PDB file of C-alpha atoms and ligand atoms in Angstrom:
ATOM      1  CA  MET L   1       0.000   0.000   0.000  1.00 84.00           C
ATOM      2  CA  LYS L   2       1.518   3.273  -1.139  1.00 92.00           C
ATOM      3  CA  PRO L   3       0.647   6.347   0.925  1.00 97.00           C
ATOM      4  CA  VAL L   4      -0.819   9.318  -0.923  1.00 98.00           C
ATOM      5  CA  GLU L   5       0.775  12.687  -0.136  1.00 98.00           C
ATOM      6  CA  ILE L   6      -1.637  15.590   0.124  1.00 97.00           C
ATOM      7  CA  GLU L   7      -1.554  19.302   0.981  1.00 98.00           C
ATOM      8  CA  ALA L   8      -3.853  19.926   3.942  1.00 97.00           C
ATOM      9  CA  LYS L   9      -5.617  23.263   4.411  1.00 97.00           C
ATOM     10  CA  THR L  10      -5.577  23.185   8.218  1.00 97.00           C
ATOM     11  CA  LEU L  11      -4.031  21.032  10.923  1.00 98.00           C
ATOM     12  CA  ILE L  12      -4.921  22.031  14.484  1.00 98.00           C
ATOM     13  CA  GLN L  13      -8.652  21.500  14.907  1.00 97.00           C
ATOM     14  CA  ARG L  14     -11.022  22.314  17.735  1.00 96.00           C
ATOM     15  CA  SER L  15     -12.245  19.161  19.432  1.00 94.00           C
ATOM     16  CA  LYS L  16     -15.621  18.017  20.692  1.00 87.00           C
ATOM     17  CA  ILE L  17     -13.953  15.415  22.900  1.00 87.00           C
ATOM     18  CA  PRO L  18     -14.420  16.212  26.580  1.00 84.00           C
ATOM     19  CA  SER L  19     -11.135  17.211  28.235  1.00 90.00           C
ATOM     20  CA  ILE L  20      -9.519  17.814  24.826  1.00 95.00           C
ATOM     21  CA  ASP L  21      -9.402  21.286  23.262  1.00 97.00           C
ATOM     22  CA  TYR L  22      -7.532  20.542  20.031  1.00 97.00           C
ATOM     23  CA  VAL L  23      -6.792  17.492  17.932  1.00 97.00           C
ATOM     24  CA  ILE L  24      -3.933  17.095  15.492  1.00 98.00           C
ATOM     25  CA  ASN L  25      -4.012  14.340  12.866  1.00 98.00           C
ATOM     26  CA  PRO L  26      -0.912  14.339  10.657  1.00 98.00           C
ATOM     27  CA  TYR L  27      -2.373  11.476   8.627  1.00 98.00           C
ATOM     28  CA  THR L  28      -5.829  10.482   7.378  1.00 97.00           C
ATOM     29  CA  GLY L  29      -6.297   6.739   7.613  1.00 97.00           C
ATOM     30  CA  CYS L  30      -4.375   4.271   9.724  1.00 97.00           C
ATOM     31  CA  VAL L  31      -2.532   1.301   8.321  1.00 97.00           C
ATOM     32  CA  LEU L  32      -2.719  -0.532  11.655  1.00 97.00           C
ATOM     33  CA  GLY L  33      -6.300  -1.377  10.673  1.00 96.00           C
ATOM     34  CA  CYS L  34      -7.772  -2.459  14.017  1.00 97.00           C
ATOM     35  CA  ALA L  35     -11.065  -4.310  13.556  1.00 96.00           C
ATOM     36  CA  TYR L  36     -12.825  -2.279  16.250  1.00 95.00           C
ATOM     37  CA  CYS L  37     -11.552   1.140  15.132  1.00 96.00           C
ATOM     38  CA  TYR L  38     -14.142   3.896  15.586  1.00 92.00           C
ATOM     39  CA  ALA L  39     -12.274   6.140  13.139  1.00 94.00           C
ATOM     40  CA  SER L  40     -13.069   4.019  10.111  1.00 94.00           C
ATOM     41  CA  PHE L  41     -15.366   6.768   8.841  1.00 92.00           C
ATOM     42  CA  ALA L  42     -12.463   9.205   8.544  1.00 93.00           C
ATOM     43  CA  GLY L  43     -11.686   8.507   4.875  1.00 93.00           C
ATOM     44  CA  ARG L  44     -15.113   9.730   3.742  1.00 92.00           C
ATOM     45  CA  GLN L  45     -13.637  13.003   2.540  1.00 90.00           C
ATOM     46  CA  PHE L  46     -11.532  11.001   0.056  1.00 95.00           C
ATOM     47  CA  GLY L  47     -14.395   8.703  -0.944  1.00 95.00           C
ATOM     48  CA  GLN L  48     -12.967   5.780   1.057  1.00 96.00           C
ATOM     49  CA  PRO L  49     -15.628   3.411   2.412  1.00 95.00           C
ATOM     50  CA  VAL L  50     -15.483   2.058   5.972  1.00 95.00           C
ATOM     51  CA  LYS L  51     -14.538  -1.429   4.774  1.00 94.00           C
ATOM     52  CA  GLU L  52     -11.322  -0.037   3.244  1.00 96.00           C
ATOM     53  CA  TRP L  53     -10.059   1.273   6.618  1.00 96.00           C
ATOM     54  CA  GLY L  54      -6.483   0.115   7.080  1.00 96.00           C
ATOM     55  CA  ASN L  55      -5.860  -0.072   3.329  1.00 96.00           C
ATOM     56  CA  TYR L  56      -5.114   3.571   2.617  1.00 97.00           C
ATOM     57  CA  LEU L  57      -3.117   6.409   4.096  1.00 98.00           C
ATOM     58  CA  TYR L  58      -3.132  10.097   3.210  1.00 98.00           C
ATOM     59  CA  VAL L  59      -0.050  11.934   4.410  1.00 98.00           C
ATOM     60  CA  LYS L  60      -0.408  15.646   5.137  1.00 98.00           C
ATOM     61  CA  ARG L  61       3.037  16.520   3.825  1.00 98.00           C
ATOM     62  CA  ASN L  62       2.702  20.180   4.880  1.00 98.00           C
ATOM     63  CA  ALA L  63       1.623  19.263   8.438  1.00 98.00           C
ATOM     64  CA  VAL L  64       4.730  20.672  10.136  1.00 98.00           C
ATOM     65  CA  GLU L  65       4.541  23.944   8.216  1.00 98.00           C
ATOM     66  CA  LEU L  66       0.844  24.247   9.113  1.00 98.00           C
ATOM     67  CA  ALA L  67       1.611  23.563  12.781  1.00 98.00           C
ATOM     68  CA  ARG L  68       4.198  26.377  12.758  1.00 98.00           C
ATOM     69  CA  LYS L  69       1.824  28.869  11.111  1.00 98.00           C
ATOM     70  CA  GLU L  70      -1.212  27.961  13.202  1.00 98.00           C
ATOM     71  CA  LEU L  71       0.702  28.008  16.485  1.00 98.00           C
ATOM     72  CA  ALA L  72       2.144  31.425  15.592  1.00 97.00           C
ATOM     73  CA  LYS L  73      -1.394  32.767  15.158  1.00 96.00           C
ATOM     74  CA  MET L  74      -2.759  31.120  18.308  1.00 96.00           C
ATOM     75  CA  PRO L  75      -3.303  33.670  21.092  1.00 93.00           C
ATOM     76  CA  GLU L  76      -1.386  33.033  24.296  1.00 90.00           C
ATOM     77  CA  HIS L  77      -4.480  32.064  26.332  1.00 90.00           C
ATOM     78  CA  LYS L  78      -5.505  29.409  23.781  1.00 91.00           C
ATOM     79  CA  ARG L  79      -2.121  27.752  24.063  1.00 92.00           C
ATOM     80  CA  ARG L  80      -3.187  26.472  27.449  1.00 93.00           C
ATOM     81  CA  GLY L  81      -5.622  24.080  25.752  1.00 96.00           C
ATOM     82  CA  THR L  82      -5.073  20.332  25.833  1.00 97.00           C
ATOM     83  CA  VAL L  83      -3.916  18.880  22.507  1.00 98.00           C
ATOM     84  CA  LEU L  84      -4.557  15.269  21.484  1.00 97.00           C
ATOM     85  CA  LEU L  85      -2.205  13.746  18.970  1.00 97.00           C
ATOM     86  CA  SER L  86      -4.082  12.033  17.398  1.00 96.00           C
ATOM     87  CA  SER L  87      -7.844  11.548  17.294  1.00 95.00           C
ATOM     88  CA  VAL L  88      -8.470   9.595  14.071  1.00 96.00           C
ATOM     89  CA  THR L  89      -5.117   8.046  13.247  1.00 97.00           C
ATOM     90  CA  ASP L  90      -2.082   6.631  15.008  1.00 98.00           C
ATOM     91  CA  PRO L  91       0.569   9.379  14.966  1.00 98.00           C
ATOM     92  CA  TYR L  92       3.375   6.792  15.162  1.00 98.00           C
ATOM     93  CA  GLN L  93       2.213   4.215  12.637  1.00 96.00           C
ATOM     94  CA  GLY L  94       5.140   2.871  10.606  1.00 94.00           C
ATOM     95  CA  HIS L  95       5.179   5.586   7.931  1.00 97.00           C
ATOM     96  CA  GLU L  96       6.060   8.127  10.615  1.00 98.00           C
ATOM     97  CA  THR L  97       9.628   6.790  10.530  1.00 98.00           C
ATOM     98  CA  GLN L  98       9.822   8.086   6.957  1.00 97.00           C
ATOM     99  CA  TYR L  99       7.743  11.269   7.122  1.00 98.00           C
ATOM    100  CA  ARG L 100       8.575  12.411  10.671  1.00 98.00           C
ATOM    101  CA  LEU L 101       5.473  14.607  10.773  1.00 98.00           C
ATOM    102  CA  THR L 102       4.603  13.874  14.390  1.00 98.00           C
ATOM    103  CA  ARG L 103       8.163  14.628  15.405  1.00 98.00           C
ATOM    104  CA  GLY L 104       8.065  17.871  13.417  1.00 98.00           C
ATOM    105  CA  ILE L 105       4.801  18.897  15.085  1.00 98.00           C
ATOM    106  CA  LEU L 106       6.199  18.178  18.551  1.00 98.00           C
ATOM    107  CA  ARG L 107       9.228  20.282  17.624  1.00 98.00           C
ATOM    108  CA  GLU L 108       6.952  23.184  16.674  1.00 98.00           C
ATOM    109  CA  LEU L 109       5.065  22.820  19.969  1.00 98.00           C
ATOM    110  CA  ASP L 110       8.405  22.862  21.740  1.00 98.00           C
ATOM    111  CA  ALA L 111       9.526  25.919  19.758  1.00 97.00           C
ATOM    112  CA  VAL L 112       6.642  27.950  21.229  1.00 96.00           C
ATOM    113  CA  SER L 113       7.106  26.315  24.655  1.00 95.00           C
ATOM    114  CA  TYR L 114       3.510  25.137  24.450  1.00 97.00           C
ATOM    115  CA  PRO L 115       2.292  25.344  28.051  1.00 96.00           C
ATOM    116  CA  GLY L 116      -0.849  23.195  27.762  1.00 97.00           C
ATOM    117  CA  THR L 117      -1.089  19.415  28.036  1.00 97.00           C
ATOM    118  CA  ILE L 118      -0.005  17.470  24.971  1.00 98.00           C
ATOM    119  CA  ARG L 119      -1.536  14.021  25.075  1.00 98.00           C
ATOM    120  CA  VAL L 120      -0.085  11.509  22.640  1.00 98.00           C
ATOM    121  CA  LEU L 121      -2.005   8.298  22.030  1.00 98.00           C
ATOM    122  CA  THR L 122      -0.477   5.434  20.096  1.00 98.00           C
ATOM    123  CA  LYS L 123       0.067   1.699  19.806  1.00 98.00           C
ATOM    124  CA  SER L 124       3.558   2.051  18.382  1.00 98.00           C
ATOM    125  CA  PRO L 125       7.029   1.837  19.904  1.00 98.00           C
ATOM    126  CA  VAL L 126       8.170   4.459  17.353  1.00 98.00           C
ATOM    127  CA  VAL L 127       7.066   6.999  19.984  1.00 98.00           C
ATOM    128  CA  THR L 128      10.269   6.283  21.953  1.00 98.00           C
ATOM    129  CA  ARG L 129      12.225   7.998  19.152  1.00 98.00           C
ATOM    130  CA  ASP L 130      10.756  11.287  20.416  1.00 98.00           C
ATOM    131  CA  ILE L 131      11.517  10.888  24.119  1.00 98.00           C
ATOM    132  CA  ASP L 132      13.868  13.882  23.904  1.00 98.00           C
ATOM    133  CA  LEU L 133      11.061  16.201  22.759  1.00 98.00           C
ATOM    134  CA  LEU L 134       8.433  14.662  25.032  1.00 98.00           C
ATOM    135  CA  ASN L 135      10.679  15.310  28.001  1.00 98.00           C
ATOM    136  CA  ARG L 136      11.330  18.916  26.929  1.00 97.00           C
ATOM    137  CA  LEU L 137       7.639  19.805  26.637  1.00 97.00           C
ATOM    138  CA  PRO L 138       6.394  20.833  30.077  1.00 95.00           C
ATOM    139  CA  ARG L 139       3.127  18.882  30.031  1.00 97.00           C
ATOM    140  CA  ALA L 140       3.432  16.036  27.541  1.00 98.00           C
ATOM    141  CA  GLU L 141       2.125  12.564  28.331  1.00 98.00           C
ATOM    142  CA  VAL L 142       1.894   9.377  26.335  1.00 98.00           C
ATOM    143  CA  GLY L 143      -0.979   6.922  26.367  1.00 98.00           C
ATOM    144  CA  MET L 144      -0.435   3.461  24.968  1.00 98.00           C
ATOM    145  CA  THR L 145      -3.493   1.446  23.984  1.00 98.00           C
ATOM    146  CA  VAL L 146      -3.333  -2.024  25.515  1.00 98.00           C
ATOM    147  CA  THR L 147      -6.487  -4.134  25.326  1.00 98.00           C
ATOM    148  CA  THR L 148      -5.029  -7.551  26.199  1.00 97.00           C
ATOM    149  CA  THR L 149      -1.816  -9.257  27.276  1.00 97.00           C
ATOM    150  CA  ASP L 150      -2.440 -12.031  24.769  1.00 96.00           C
ATOM    151  CA  ASP L 151      -0.542 -11.425  21.527  1.00 97.00           C
ATOM    152  CA  THR L 152      -2.847 -13.829  19.670  1.00 95.00           C
ATOM    153  CA  VAL L 153      -5.885 -11.715  20.548  1.00 95.00           C
ATOM    154  CA  SER L 154      -3.917  -8.588  19.745  1.00 95.00           C
ATOM    155  CA  ARG L 155      -2.980  -9.895  16.278  1.00 95.00           C
ATOM    156  CA  TRP L 156      -6.570 -11.007  15.663  1.00 94.00           C
ATOM    157  CA  LEU L 157      -8.223  -7.663  16.417  1.00 96.00           C
ATOM    158  CA  GLU L 158      -5.417  -5.125  16.039  1.00 95.00           C
ATOM    159  CA  VAL L 159      -4.486  -6.504  12.701  1.00 90.00           C
ATOM    160  CA  ARG L 160      -1.195  -4.739  11.895  1.00 95.00           C
ATOM    161  CA  ALA L 161      -0.528  -2.999  15.194  1.00 97.00           C
ATOM    162  CA  PRO L 162       2.585  -3.780  17.232  1.00 97.00           C
ATOM    163  CA  LEU L 163       1.845  -6.706  19.535  1.00 97.00           C
ATOM    164  CA  ALA L 164       0.458  -6.084  23.007  1.00 97.00           C
ATOM    165  CA  SER L 165       3.678  -7.374  24.603  1.00 97.00           C
ATOM    166  CA  ARG L 166       5.693  -4.827  22.606  1.00 98.00           C
ATOM    167  CA  ARG L 167       3.390  -2.038  23.780  1.00 98.00           C
ATOM    168  CA  LEU L 168       3.844  -3.036  27.392  1.00 98.00           C
ATOM    169  CA  ARG L 169       7.622  -2.858  26.916  1.00 98.00           C
ATOM    170  CA  THR L 170       7.228   0.561  25.302  1.00 98.00           C
ATOM    171  CA  LEU L 171       5.268   1.850  28.282  1.00 98.00           C
ATOM    172  CA  ALA L 172       8.064   0.672  30.569  1.00 98.00           C
ATOM    173  CA  GLU L 173      10.704   2.353  28.365  1.00 98.00           C
ATOM    174  CA  LEU L 174       8.809   5.644  28.373  1.00 98.00           C
ATOM    175  CA  HIS L 175       8.273   5.498  32.122  1.00 98.00           C
ATOM    176  CA  GLU L 176      11.935   4.736  32.768  1.00 98.00           C
ATOM    177  CA  ALA L 177      12.868   7.693  30.560  1.00 98.00           C
ATOM    178  CA  GLY L 178      10.741  10.011  32.688  1.00 98.00           C
ATOM    179  CA  VAL L 179       7.825  10.501  30.279  1.00 98.00           C
ATOM    180  CA  PRO L 180       4.432  10.536  32.071  1.00 98.00           C
ATOM    181  CA  VAL L 181       2.412   7.563  30.813  1.00 98.00           C
ATOM    182  CA  PHE L 182      -1.077   6.171  31.022  1.00 98.00           C
ATOM    183  CA  ALA L 183      -2.757   3.183  29.424  1.00 98.00           C
ATOM    184  CA  PHE L 184      -5.841   3.225  27.304  1.00 97.00           C
ATOM    185  CA  VAL L 185      -7.694  -0.023  27.958  1.00 98.00           C
ATOM    186  CA  GLY L 186     -10.238   0.253  25.230  1.00 95.00           C
ATOM    187  CA  PRO L 187     -12.231  -1.196  23.889  1.00 96.00           C
ATOM    188  CA  LEU L 188     -12.805  -3.359  26.929  1.00 97.00           C
ATOM    189  CA  LEU L 189     -13.031  -6.747  25.240  1.00 96.00           C
ATOM    190  CA  PRO L 190     -16.170  -8.852  25.813  1.00 95.00           C
ATOM    191  CA  HIS L 191     -14.336 -11.957  27.054  1.00 94.00           C
ATOM    192  CA  PHE L 192     -13.316 -10.160  30.270  1.00 96.00           C
ATOM    193  CA  ALA L 193     -16.944 -10.614  31.397  1.00 94.00           C
ATOM    194  CA  THR L 194     -16.424 -14.380  31.648  1.00 93.00           C
ATOM    195  CA  ARG L 195     -12.635 -14.348  32.234  1.00 95.00           C
ATOM    196  CA  PRO L 196     -12.024 -11.541  34.777  1.00 97.00           C
ATOM    197  CA  GLU L 197      -8.681 -13.113  35.692  1.00 98.00           C
ATOM    198  CA  LEU L 198      -7.407 -11.954  32.287  1.00 97.00           C
ATOM    199  CA  LEU L 199      -8.245  -8.333  33.099  1.00 98.00           C
ATOM    200  CA  ASP L 200      -6.625  -8.823  36.486  1.00 98.00           C
ATOM    201  CA  HIS L 201      -3.487  -9.979  34.673  1.00 98.00           C
ATOM    202  CA  LEU L 202      -3.611  -7.022  32.267  1.00 98.00           C
ATOM    203  CA  PHE L 203      -3.858  -4.509  35.124  1.00 98.00           C
ATOM    204  CA  GLY L 204      -0.992  -6.248  36.903  1.00 98.00           C
ATOM    205  CA  GLN L 205       1.190  -6.033  33.785  1.00 98.00           C
ATOM    206  CA  LEU L 206       0.362  -2.347  33.345  1.00 98.00           C
ATOM    207  CA  VAL L 207       1.340  -1.570  36.922  1.00 98.00           C
ATOM    208  CA  GLU L 208       4.659  -3.341  36.362  1.00 98.00           C
ATOM    209  CA  THR L 209       5.434  -0.955  33.485  1.00 98.00           C
ATOM    210  CA  GLY L 210       4.945   2.054  35.758  1.00 98.00           C
ATOM    211  CA  VAL L 211       1.392   2.926  34.712  1.00 98.00           C
ATOM    212  CA  ARG L 212      -0.723   4.382  37.523  1.00 98.00           C
ATOM    213  CA  GLU L 213      -3.655   5.706  35.529  1.00 98.00           C
ATOM    214  CA  VAL L 214      -5.897   4.081  32.951  1.00 98.00           C
ATOM    215  CA  TYR L 215      -8.502   5.373  30.589  1.00 96.00           C
ATOM    216  CA  MET L 216     -11.147   2.764  29.784  1.00 97.00           C
ATOM    217  CA  GLU L 217     -13.927   2.434  27.263  1.00 95.00           C
ATOM    218  CA  HIS L 218     -16.660  -0.082  26.625  1.00 96.00           C
ATOM    219  CA  ILE L 219     -16.664  -1.508  23.150  1.00 95.00           C
ATOM    220  CA  ASN L 220     -18.618   0.499  20.617  1.00 92.00           C
ATOM    221  CA  LEU L 221     -20.432  -1.769  18.180  1.00 92.00           C
ATOM    222  CA  LYS L 222     -22.385   0.732  16.177  1.00 91.00           C
ATOM    223  CA  ARG L 223     -23.464  -0.465  12.756  1.00 91.00           C
ATOM    224  CA  TYR L 224     -20.592   1.088  10.777  1.00 92.00           C
ATOM    225  CA  ILE L 225     -18.091  -0.513  13.179  1.00 93.00           C
ATOM    226  CA  ARG L 226     -19.820  -3.896  12.965  1.00 92.00           C
ATOM    227  CA  GLU L 227     -19.318  -3.753   9.200  1.00 90.00           C
ATOM    228  CA  ARG L 228     -15.640  -4.544   9.779  1.00 94.00           C
ATOM    229  CA  MET L 229     -15.952  -6.459  13.064  1.00 94.00           C
ATOM    230  CA  ASP L 230     -18.394  -8.954  11.548  1.00 92.00           C
ATOM    231  CA  ALA L 231     -15.850  -9.895   8.892  1.00 91.00           C
ATOM    232  CA  VAL L 232     -13.313 -10.692  11.632  1.00 92.00           C
ATOM    233  CA  LEU L 233     -15.889 -12.642  13.641  1.00 94.00           C
ATOM    234  CA  ALA L 234     -17.239 -14.622  10.693  1.00 93.00           C
ATOM    235  CA  ASP L 235     -14.899 -17.590  11.185  1.00 91.00           C
ATOM    236  CA  GLU L 236     -15.107 -17.612  14.977  1.00 93.00           C
ATOM    237  CA  PRO L 237     -17.079 -20.177  16.997  1.00 92.00           C
ATOM    238  CA  GLU L 238     -20.690 -19.446  17.900  1.00 93.00           C
ATOM    239  CA  ASP L 239     -19.885 -18.538  21.543  1.00 91.00           C
ATOM    240  CA  VAL L 240     -17.393 -15.858  20.488  1.00 91.00           C
ATOM    241  CA  ARG L 241     -19.845 -14.332  18.015  1.00 92.00           C
ATOM    242  CA  GLU L 242     -22.560 -14.429  20.660  1.00 92.00           C
ATOM    243  CA  ALA L 243     -20.274 -12.655  23.147  1.00 92.00           C
ATOM    244  CA  TYR L 244     -19.935  -9.746  20.696  1.00 93.00           C
ATOM    245  CA  VAL L 245     -23.720  -9.590  20.294  1.00 93.00           C
ATOM    246  CA  GLN L 246     -24.144  -9.500  24.085  1.00 93.00           C
ATOM    247  CA  ALA L 247     -21.470  -6.801  24.270  1.00 94.00           C
ATOM    248  CA  ARG L 248     -23.960  -4.309  22.821  1.00 92.00           C
ATOM    249  CA  THR L 249     -26.179  -4.536  25.878  1.00 94.00           C
ATOM    250  CA  LYS L 250     -26.378  -2.450  29.021  1.00 94.00           C
ATOM    251  CA  ASP L 251     -26.324  -5.653  31.099  1.00 96.00           C
ATOM    252  CA  HIS L 252     -22.957  -6.543  29.651  1.00 95.00           C
ATOM    253  CA  ARG L 253     -21.540  -3.114  30.423  1.00 96.00           C
ATOM    254  CA  GLU L 254     -22.840  -3.268  33.987  1.00 96.00           C
ATOM    255  CA  GLN L 255     -21.316  -6.720  34.409  1.00 96.00           C
ATOM    256  CA  LEU L 256     -17.942  -5.411  33.273  1.00 97.00           C
ATOM    257  CA  ASP L 257     -18.197  -2.286  35.428  1.00 97.00           C
ATOM    258  CA  ALA L 258     -18.695  -4.533  38.467  1.00 97.00           C
ATOM    259  CA  ILE L 259     -15.556  -6.487  37.521  1.00 98.00           C
ATOM    260  CA  VAL L 260     -13.419  -3.436  36.767  1.00 98.00           C
ATOM    261  CA  ALA L 261     -13.927  -1.477  40.008  1.00 97.00           C
ATOM    262  CA  PRO L 262     -12.461  -3.994  42.492  1.00 98.00           C
ATOM    263  CA  LEU L 263      -9.610  -4.857  40.131  1.00 98.00           C
ATOM    264  CA  LEU L 264      -8.632  -1.194  39.848  1.00 98.00           C
ATOM    265  CA  ASP L 265      -8.598  -1.004  43.663  1.00 98.00           C
ATOM    266  CA  LYS L 266      -6.566  -4.183  43.927  1.00 98.00           C
ATOM    267  CA  HIS L 267      -3.869  -2.779  41.625  1.00 98.00           C
ATOM    268  CA  GLY L 268      -3.999   0.793  42.896  1.00 98.00           C
ATOM    269  CA  LEU L 269      -4.880   2.141  39.457  1.00 98.00           C
ATOM    270  CA  ARG L 270      -6.705   5.459  38.977  1.00 98.00           C
ATOM    271  CA  LEU L 271      -9.507   5.530  36.428  1.00 97.00           C
ATOM    272  CA  ARG L 272      -9.518   8.658  34.300  1.00 93.00           C
ATOM    273  CA  PHE L 273     -12.986  10.283  34.204  1.00 90.00           C
ATOM    274  CA  ASP L 274     -13.995   7.951  37.086  1.00 90.00           C
ATOM    275  CA  GLU L 275     -15.913   5.656  34.773  1.00 94.00           C
ATOM    276  CA  VAL L 276     -15.547   3.192  31.953  1.00 94.00           C
ATOM    277  CA  VAL L 277     -16.689   5.416  29.132  1.00 92.00           C
ATOM    278  CA  HIS L 278     -19.434   4.346  26.778  1.00 90.00           C
ATOM    279  CA  HIS L 279     -19.632   6.169  23.453  1.00 77.00           C
ATOM    280  CA  ASP L 280     -23.337   6.029  23.017  1.00 67.00           C
ATOM    281  CA  GLU L 281     -23.397   9.372  21.289  1.00 48.00           C
ATOM    282  CA  PHE L 282     -20.142   9.095  19.378  1.00 45.00           C
ATOM    283  CA  LYS L 283     -20.193  11.717  16.661  1.00 45.00           C
ATOM    284  CA  GLY L 284     -16.713  12.159  15.440  1.00 44.00           C
ATOM    285  CA  ASP L 285     -13.141  12.661  16.478  1.00 42.00           C
ATOM    286  CA  ARG L 286     -11.348   9.664  17.632  1.00 44.00           C
ATOM    287  CA  PRO L 287     -11.981   6.105  17.728  1.00 43.00           C
ATOM    288  CA  ASP L 288      -9.989   4.139  20.058  1.00 42.00           C
ATOM    289  CA  VAL L 289      -9.564   6.880  22.173  1.00 42.00           C
ATOM    290  CA  TYR L 290     -11.185   9.334  23.949  1.00 37.00           C
ATOM    291  CA  GLY L 291     -13.395  11.037  26.059  1.00 34.00           C
ATOM    292  CA  PRO L 292     -16.857  10.553  27.118  1.00 31.00           C
ATOM    293  CA  PRO L 293     -19.012  10.331  24.813  1.00 30.00           C
ATOM    294  CA  ALA L 294     -17.355  11.551  21.759  1.00 34.00           C
ATOM    295  CA  GLY L 295     -14.408   9.653  21.543  1.00 43.00           C
ATOM    296  CA  PRO L 296     -11.040   6.653  19.851  1.00 46.00           C
ATOM    297  CA  THR L 297      -8.057   5.081  18.558  1.00 59.00           C
ATOM    298  CA  ALA L 298      -4.600   3.900  18.755  1.00 57.00           C
TER     299      ALA L 298
HETATM  300  S1  LIG N 301      -7.767   1.972  16.661  1.00 86.08           S
HETATM  301 FE1  LIG N 301      -6.074   3.471  16.557  1.00 86.08          FE
HETATM  302  S2  LIG N 301      -4.308   2.261  15.860  1.00 86.08           S
HETATM  303 FE2  LIG N 301      -6.143   1.043  15.427  1.00 86.08          FE
HETATM  304  S3  LIG N 301      -6.688   1.521  13.305  1.00 86.08           S
HETATM  305 FE3  LIG N 301      -7.839   2.932  14.637  1.00 86.08          FE
HETATM  306  S4  LIG N 301      -6.559   4.764  14.772  1.00 86.08           S
HETATM  307 FE4  LIG N 301      -5.267   3.101  14.036  1.00 86.08          FE
END
């Protein structure tokens, strides 16, 4: 798959995600292609259907230049806003090693000594390349999406993403290097309802990396997301497919909530937003990521 280079008109966009003021997406599309990705609508502007998510990438080749210009025009008081990098793509997917757009954007934020929070969300170890910049920015933090400790499950659902075990190592590397980290445990996979010991294990592994705070989301199985999920589930046994049907229900979410709370206490983990978020009203922005109810991705 060859990325398509484009000239973007704007880069830093106002966000509807609670707790996030601005989102920056250096790319449109995400080659990691997770089956559950909520951002699969993002290629609409290029005529890309949801089912093609993961098979295209548009590279905003002027992203760094736009960041410089837009930051220069941003009044001082607006620079206190929280920036999410990124909301509908992974800012460190493999092509970032070639294009270095995310690095360039962080450099521009550093050049203006951006005083607000810069929240990076990714599934990729490429983020460690930018530890120098992340440590220079006064309020940068990195979230790594980890939905399982089982690399087989990770490869099944997070089709081309770095394996879960690699992400756990990346969190530890970032933490050891002094970068504030958190984990995004989302979507909360349906099998935790019948195998809570697996979530217990996941929390334990996160704590070992240095993570003290998690952001969690219930799985979002809206129709456009099911379009891709159903293809992944088609060859699975009946009980697995049934679990993903049950996962759309309030009962299922309440069952998981009851499992999550004591496990968080057991591991001394803080839950961001004090709840496992459910994107009932998801309207845009990111997929595997963020915020009640408008959320992510990575
Ligand atoms: S969930 Fe995140 S990493 Fe996965 S395809 Fe979507 S944007 Fe990319």
